[in-house]
mmCIF file of C-alpha atoms in Angstrom:
data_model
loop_
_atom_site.group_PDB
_atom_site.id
_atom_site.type_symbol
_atom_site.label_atom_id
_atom_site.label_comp_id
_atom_site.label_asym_id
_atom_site.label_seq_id
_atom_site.Cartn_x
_atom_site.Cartn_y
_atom_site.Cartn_z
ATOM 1 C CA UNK O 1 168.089 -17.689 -47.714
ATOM 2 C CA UNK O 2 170.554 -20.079 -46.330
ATOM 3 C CA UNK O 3 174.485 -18.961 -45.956
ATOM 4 C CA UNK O 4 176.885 -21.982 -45.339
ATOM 5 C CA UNK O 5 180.078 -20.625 -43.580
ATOM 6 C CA UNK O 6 182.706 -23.263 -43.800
ATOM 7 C CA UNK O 7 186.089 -23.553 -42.033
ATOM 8 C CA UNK O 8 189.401 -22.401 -42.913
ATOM 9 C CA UNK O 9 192.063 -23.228 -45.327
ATOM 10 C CA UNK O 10 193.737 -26.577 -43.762
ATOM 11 C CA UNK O 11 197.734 -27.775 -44.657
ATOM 12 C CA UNK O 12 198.246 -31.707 -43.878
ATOM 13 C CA UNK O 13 200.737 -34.819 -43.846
ATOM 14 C CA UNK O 14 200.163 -37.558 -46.641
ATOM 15 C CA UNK O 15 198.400 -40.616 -43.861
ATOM 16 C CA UNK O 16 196.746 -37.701 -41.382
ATOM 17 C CA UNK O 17 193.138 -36.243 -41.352
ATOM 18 C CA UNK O 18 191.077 -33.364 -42.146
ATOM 19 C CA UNK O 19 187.784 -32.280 -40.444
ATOM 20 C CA UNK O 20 186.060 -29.641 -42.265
ATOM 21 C CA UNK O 21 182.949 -27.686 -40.747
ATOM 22 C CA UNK O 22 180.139 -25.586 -42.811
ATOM 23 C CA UNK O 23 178.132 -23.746 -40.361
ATOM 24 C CA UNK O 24 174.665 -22.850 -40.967
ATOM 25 C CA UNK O 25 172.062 -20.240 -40.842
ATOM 26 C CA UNK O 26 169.131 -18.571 -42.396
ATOM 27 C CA UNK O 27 167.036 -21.659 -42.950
ATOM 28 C CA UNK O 28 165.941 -24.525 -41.772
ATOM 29 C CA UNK O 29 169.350 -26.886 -41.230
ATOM 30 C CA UNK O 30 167.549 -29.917 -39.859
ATOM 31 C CA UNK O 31 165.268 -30.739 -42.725
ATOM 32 C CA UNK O 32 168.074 -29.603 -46.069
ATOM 33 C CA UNK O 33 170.226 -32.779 -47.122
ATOM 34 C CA UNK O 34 174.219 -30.871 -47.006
ATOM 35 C CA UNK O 35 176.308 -32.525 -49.381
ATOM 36 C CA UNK O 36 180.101 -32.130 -49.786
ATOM 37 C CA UNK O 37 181.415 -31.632 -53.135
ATOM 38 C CA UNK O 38 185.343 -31.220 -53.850
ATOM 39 C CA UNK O 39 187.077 -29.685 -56.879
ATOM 40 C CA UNK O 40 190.857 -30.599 -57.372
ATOM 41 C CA UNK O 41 192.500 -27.522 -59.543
ATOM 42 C CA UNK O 42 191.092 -27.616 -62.880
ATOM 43 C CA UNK O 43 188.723 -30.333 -62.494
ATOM 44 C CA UNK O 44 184.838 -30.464 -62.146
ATOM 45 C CA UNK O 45 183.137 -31.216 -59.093
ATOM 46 C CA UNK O 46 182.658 -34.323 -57.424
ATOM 47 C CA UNK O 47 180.200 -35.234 -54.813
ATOM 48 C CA UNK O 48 181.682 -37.449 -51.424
ATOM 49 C CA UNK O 49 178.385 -38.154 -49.582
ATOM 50 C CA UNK O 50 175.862 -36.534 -47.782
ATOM 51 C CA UNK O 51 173.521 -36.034 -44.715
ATOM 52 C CA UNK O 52 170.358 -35.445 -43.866
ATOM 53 C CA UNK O 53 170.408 -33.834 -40.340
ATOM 54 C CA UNK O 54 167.253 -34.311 -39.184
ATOM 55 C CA UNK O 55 167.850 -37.787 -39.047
ATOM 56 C CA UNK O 56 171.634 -38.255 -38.574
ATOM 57 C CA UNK O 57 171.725 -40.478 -41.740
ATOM 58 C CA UNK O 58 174.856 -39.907 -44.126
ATOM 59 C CA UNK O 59 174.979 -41.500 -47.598
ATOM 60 C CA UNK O 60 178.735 -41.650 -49.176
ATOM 61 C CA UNK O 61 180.191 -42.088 -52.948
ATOM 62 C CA UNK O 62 181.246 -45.604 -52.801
ATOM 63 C CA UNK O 63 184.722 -43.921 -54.132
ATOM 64 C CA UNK O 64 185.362 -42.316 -50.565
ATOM 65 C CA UNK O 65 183.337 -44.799 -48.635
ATOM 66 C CA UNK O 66 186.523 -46.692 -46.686
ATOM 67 C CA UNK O 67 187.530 -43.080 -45.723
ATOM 68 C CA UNK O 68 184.861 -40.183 -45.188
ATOM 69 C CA UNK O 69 182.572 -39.479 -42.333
ATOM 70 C CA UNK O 70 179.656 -37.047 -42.398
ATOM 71 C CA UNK O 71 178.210 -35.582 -39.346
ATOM 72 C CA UNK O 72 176.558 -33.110 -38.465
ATOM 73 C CA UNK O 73 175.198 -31.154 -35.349
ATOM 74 C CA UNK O 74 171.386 -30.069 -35.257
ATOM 75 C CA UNK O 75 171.961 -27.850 -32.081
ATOM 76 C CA UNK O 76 174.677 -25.314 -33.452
ATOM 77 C CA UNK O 77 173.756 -25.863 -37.040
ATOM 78 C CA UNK O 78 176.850 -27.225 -38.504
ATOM 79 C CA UNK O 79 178.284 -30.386 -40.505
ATOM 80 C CA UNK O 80 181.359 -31.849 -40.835
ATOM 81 C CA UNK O 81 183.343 -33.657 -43.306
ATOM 82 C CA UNK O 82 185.925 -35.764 -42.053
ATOM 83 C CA UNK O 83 189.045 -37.018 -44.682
ATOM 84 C CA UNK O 84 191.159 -39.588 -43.366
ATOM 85 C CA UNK O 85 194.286 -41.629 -44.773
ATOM 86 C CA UNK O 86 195.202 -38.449 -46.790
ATOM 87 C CA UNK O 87 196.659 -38.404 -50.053
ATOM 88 C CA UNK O 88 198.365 -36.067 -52.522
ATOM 89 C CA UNK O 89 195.754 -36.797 -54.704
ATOM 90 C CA UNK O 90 192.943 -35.577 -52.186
ATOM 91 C CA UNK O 91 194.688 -31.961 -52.397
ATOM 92 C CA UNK O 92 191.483 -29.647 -53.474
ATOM 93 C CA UNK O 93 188.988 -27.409 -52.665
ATOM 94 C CA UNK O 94 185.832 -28.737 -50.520
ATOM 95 C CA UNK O 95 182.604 -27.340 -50.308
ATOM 96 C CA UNK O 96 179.719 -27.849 -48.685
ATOM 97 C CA UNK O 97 176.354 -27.731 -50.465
ATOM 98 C CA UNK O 98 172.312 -27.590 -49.000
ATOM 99 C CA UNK O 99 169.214 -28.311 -50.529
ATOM 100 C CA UNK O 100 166.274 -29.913 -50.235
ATOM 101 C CA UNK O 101 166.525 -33.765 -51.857
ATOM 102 C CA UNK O 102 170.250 -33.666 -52.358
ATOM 103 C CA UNK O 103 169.783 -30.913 -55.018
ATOM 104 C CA UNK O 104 172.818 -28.417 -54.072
ATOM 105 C CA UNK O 105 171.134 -25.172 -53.832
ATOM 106 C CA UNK O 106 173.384 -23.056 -51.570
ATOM 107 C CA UNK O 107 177.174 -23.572 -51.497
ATOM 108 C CA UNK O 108 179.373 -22.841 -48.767
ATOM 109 C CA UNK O 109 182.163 -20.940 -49.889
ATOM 110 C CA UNK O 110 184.662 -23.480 -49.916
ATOM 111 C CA UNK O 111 188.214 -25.136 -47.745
ATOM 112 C CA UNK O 112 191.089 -25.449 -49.625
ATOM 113 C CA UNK O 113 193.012 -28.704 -48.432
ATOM 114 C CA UNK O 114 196.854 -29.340 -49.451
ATOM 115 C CA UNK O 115 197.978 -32.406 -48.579
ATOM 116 C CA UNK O 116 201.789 -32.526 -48.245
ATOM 117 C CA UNK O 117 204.067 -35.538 -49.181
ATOM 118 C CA UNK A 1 177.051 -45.709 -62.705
ATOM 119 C CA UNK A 2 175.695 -42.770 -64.511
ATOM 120 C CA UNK A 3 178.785 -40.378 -66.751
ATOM 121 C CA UNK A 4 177.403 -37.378 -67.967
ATOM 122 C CA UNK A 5 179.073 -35.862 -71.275
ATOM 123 C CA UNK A 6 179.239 -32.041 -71.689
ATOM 124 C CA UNK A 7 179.884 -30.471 -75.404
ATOM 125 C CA UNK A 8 181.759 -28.748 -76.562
ATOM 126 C CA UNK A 9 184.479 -28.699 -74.041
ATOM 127 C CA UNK A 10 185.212 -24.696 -75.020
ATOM 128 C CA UNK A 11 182.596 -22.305 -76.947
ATOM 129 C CA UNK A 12 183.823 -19.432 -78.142
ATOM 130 C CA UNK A 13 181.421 -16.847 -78.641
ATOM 131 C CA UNK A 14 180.263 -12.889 -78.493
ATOM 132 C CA UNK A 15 178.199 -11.115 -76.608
ATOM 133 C CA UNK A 16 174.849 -11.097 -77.931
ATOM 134 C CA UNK A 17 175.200 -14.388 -79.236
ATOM 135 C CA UNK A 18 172.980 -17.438 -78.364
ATOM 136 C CA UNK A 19 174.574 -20.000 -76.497
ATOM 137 C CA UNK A 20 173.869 -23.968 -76.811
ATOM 138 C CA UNK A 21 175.562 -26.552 -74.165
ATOM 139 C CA UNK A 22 174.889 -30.253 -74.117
ATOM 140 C CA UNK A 23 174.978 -32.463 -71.489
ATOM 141 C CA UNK A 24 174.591 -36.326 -72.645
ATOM 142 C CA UNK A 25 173.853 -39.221 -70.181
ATOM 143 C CA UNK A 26 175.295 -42.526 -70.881
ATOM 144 C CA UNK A 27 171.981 -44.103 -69.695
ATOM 145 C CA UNK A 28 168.282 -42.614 -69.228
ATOM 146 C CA UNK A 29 168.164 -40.323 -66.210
ATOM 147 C CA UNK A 30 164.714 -39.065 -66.959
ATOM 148 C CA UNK A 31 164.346 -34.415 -66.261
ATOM 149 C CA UNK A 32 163.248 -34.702 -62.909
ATOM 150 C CA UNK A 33 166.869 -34.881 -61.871
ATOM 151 C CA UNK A 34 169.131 -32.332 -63.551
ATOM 152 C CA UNK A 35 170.774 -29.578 -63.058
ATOM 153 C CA UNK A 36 173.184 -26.887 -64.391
ATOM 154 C CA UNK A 37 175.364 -24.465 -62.424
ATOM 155 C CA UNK A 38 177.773 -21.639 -63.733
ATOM 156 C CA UNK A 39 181.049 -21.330 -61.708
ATOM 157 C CA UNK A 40 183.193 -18.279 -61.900
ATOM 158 C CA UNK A 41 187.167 -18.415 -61.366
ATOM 159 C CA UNK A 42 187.421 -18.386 -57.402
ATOM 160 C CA UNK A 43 183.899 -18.830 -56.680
ATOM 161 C CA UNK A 44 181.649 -22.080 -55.788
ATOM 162 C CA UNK A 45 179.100 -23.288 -58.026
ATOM 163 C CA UNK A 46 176.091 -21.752 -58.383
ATOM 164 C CA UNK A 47 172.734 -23.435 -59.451
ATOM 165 C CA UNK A 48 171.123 -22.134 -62.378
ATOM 166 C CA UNK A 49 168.586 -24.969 -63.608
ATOM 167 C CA UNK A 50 166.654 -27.702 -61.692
ATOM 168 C CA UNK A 51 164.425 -30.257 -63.095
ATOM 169 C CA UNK A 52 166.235 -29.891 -66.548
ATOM 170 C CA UNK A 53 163.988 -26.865 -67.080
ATOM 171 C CA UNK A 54 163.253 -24.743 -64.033
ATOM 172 C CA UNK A 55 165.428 -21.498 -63.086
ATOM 173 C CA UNK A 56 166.553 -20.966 -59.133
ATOM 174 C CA UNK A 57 166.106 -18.105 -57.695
ATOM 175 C CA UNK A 58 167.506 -14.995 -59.159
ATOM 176 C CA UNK A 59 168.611 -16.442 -62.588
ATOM 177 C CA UNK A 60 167.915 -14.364 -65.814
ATOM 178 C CA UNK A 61 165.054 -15.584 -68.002
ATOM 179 C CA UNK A 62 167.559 -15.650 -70.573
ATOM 180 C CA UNK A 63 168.558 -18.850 -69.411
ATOM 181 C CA UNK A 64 166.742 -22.137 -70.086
ATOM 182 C CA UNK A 65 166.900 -25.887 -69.661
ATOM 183 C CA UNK A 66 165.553 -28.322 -71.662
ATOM 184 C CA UNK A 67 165.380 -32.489 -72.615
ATOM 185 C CA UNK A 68 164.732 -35.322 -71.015
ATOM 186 C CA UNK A 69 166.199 -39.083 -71.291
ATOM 187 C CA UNK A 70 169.908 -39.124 -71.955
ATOM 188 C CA UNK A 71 170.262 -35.627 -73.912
ATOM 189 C CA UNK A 72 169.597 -32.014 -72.131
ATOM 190 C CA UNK A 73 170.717 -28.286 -73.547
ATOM 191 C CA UNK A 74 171.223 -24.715 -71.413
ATOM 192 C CA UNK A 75 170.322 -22.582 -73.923
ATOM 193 C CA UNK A 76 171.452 -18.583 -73.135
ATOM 194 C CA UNK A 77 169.689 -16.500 -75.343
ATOM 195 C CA UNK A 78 171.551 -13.369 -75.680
ATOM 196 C CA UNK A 79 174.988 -13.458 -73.978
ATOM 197 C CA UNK A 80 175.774 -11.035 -71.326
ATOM 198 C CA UNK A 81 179.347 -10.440 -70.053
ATOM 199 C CA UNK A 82 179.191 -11.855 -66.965
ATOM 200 C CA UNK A 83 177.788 -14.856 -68.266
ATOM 201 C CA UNK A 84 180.899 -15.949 -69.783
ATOM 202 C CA UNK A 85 182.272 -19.207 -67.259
ATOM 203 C CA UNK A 86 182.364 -22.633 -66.842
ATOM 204 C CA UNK A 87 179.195 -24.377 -66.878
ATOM 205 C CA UNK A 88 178.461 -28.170 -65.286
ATOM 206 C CA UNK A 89 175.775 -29.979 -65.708
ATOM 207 C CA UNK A 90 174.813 -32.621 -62.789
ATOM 208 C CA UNK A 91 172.328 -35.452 -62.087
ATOM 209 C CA UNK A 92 171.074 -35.571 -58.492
ATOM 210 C CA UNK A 93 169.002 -38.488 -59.053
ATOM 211 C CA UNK A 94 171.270 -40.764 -57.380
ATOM 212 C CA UNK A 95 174.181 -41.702 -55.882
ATOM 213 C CA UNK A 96 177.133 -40.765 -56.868
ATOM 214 C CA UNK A 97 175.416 -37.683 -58.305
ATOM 215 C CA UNK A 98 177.969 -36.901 -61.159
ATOM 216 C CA UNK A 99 179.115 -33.827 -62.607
ATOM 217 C CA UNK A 100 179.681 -33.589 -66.101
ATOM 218 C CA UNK A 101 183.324 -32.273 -66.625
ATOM 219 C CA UNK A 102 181.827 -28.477 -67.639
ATOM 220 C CA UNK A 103 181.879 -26.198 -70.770
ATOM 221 C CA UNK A 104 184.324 -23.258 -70.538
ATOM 222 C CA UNK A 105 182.396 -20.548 -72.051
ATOM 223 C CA UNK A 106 184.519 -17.920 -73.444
ATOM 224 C CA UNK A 107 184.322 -14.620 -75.051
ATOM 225 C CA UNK A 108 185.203 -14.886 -78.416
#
């Protein structure tokens, strides 16, 4: 059973950046695609991109494309989500999500971003 | 790009009651590719149903998936309390793997 432990709650300036981590364990990191999925208040989900760790290869929404980078970190078993040119708009929660072939089996538990104007 | 349409937007209904949820794709997305989760207030999403029919681990038989093409259902036979949240269907198929924008289910 895998258990995604992300990072914590994060407070920004409109124009800065936001790196997010979801650590690992309890399975096999390496060979699991881990998406990232955020949820503004009230809204449904929407996936940003995803990686596949074994191979270093990140796939974005062309929506965040110009402003997202996945990575991720086979030796400590973690991925990151970086958010850059923040906006008010980008104020949500983010999660992090593994499974095998993009599906989004196990969730991390979530980072609540506020971007601040 | 692929928009997936969830109905009704709110059903109201008892425990005990069956429970029927659409999820409509504005083009063919085949079954290998879908999948429901329930999501409680505070909480992440959880998978329920992958493949448009099969249960993850640990859900009730009570729930099922079903259809194929542009029109799936998440049928819950007899309602239990705690299965009264929002519910989103999503197609993993490919990129940008859309959500639908969820069925509140509430307790009537």
């Amino acid at each position: 059973q895998v258990q995604l432990v992300q990072s914590g709650a994060e407070v920004k300036e409109a124009g800065s950046s936001v790196k997010v981590s979801c650590k690992a364990s309890g399975g096999t990191f390496s060979s699991y695609t881990v998406s990232w999925v955020r949820q503004a208040n009230g809204q449904g989900p929407e996936w940003m991109g995803m990686i596949l760790p074994i191979l270093g290869v990140a796939n974005y929404a062309q929506k965040f494309q110009a402003r997202v980078t996945i990575t991720a970190d086979k030796s400590t078993g973690t991925a990151y989500m970086e958010l850059s040119g923040l906006r008010s708009d980008d104020t949500a929660m983010y999660f992090c999500a593994s499974g095998s072939n993009v599906r989004l089996d196990y969730w991390g538990q979530g980072t609540l971003v506020t971007v601040s104007s | 790009e692929i928009v997936l349409t969830q109905s009704p937007g709110t059903l109201s209904l008892s425990p005990g009651e069956r429970a029927t949820l659409s999820c409509r794709a504005s083009q063919s997305i085949g079954s290998s590719y879908l999948a429901w989760f329930q999501q409680k207030p505070g909480q992440a999403p959880r998978l329920f149903i992958y493949g448009a029919s099969s249960r993850a681990t640990g859900i009730p038989g009570r729930f099922s998936g079903s259809g194929s093409g542009t029109d799936f259902t998440l049928t819950i036979s007899r309602l239990e309390p705690e299965d009264f949240a929002v519910y989103y269907c999503q197609h993993y198929g490919g990129s940008p793997y859309p959500f639908g924008q969820g069925t509140k289910l509430e307790i009537k």
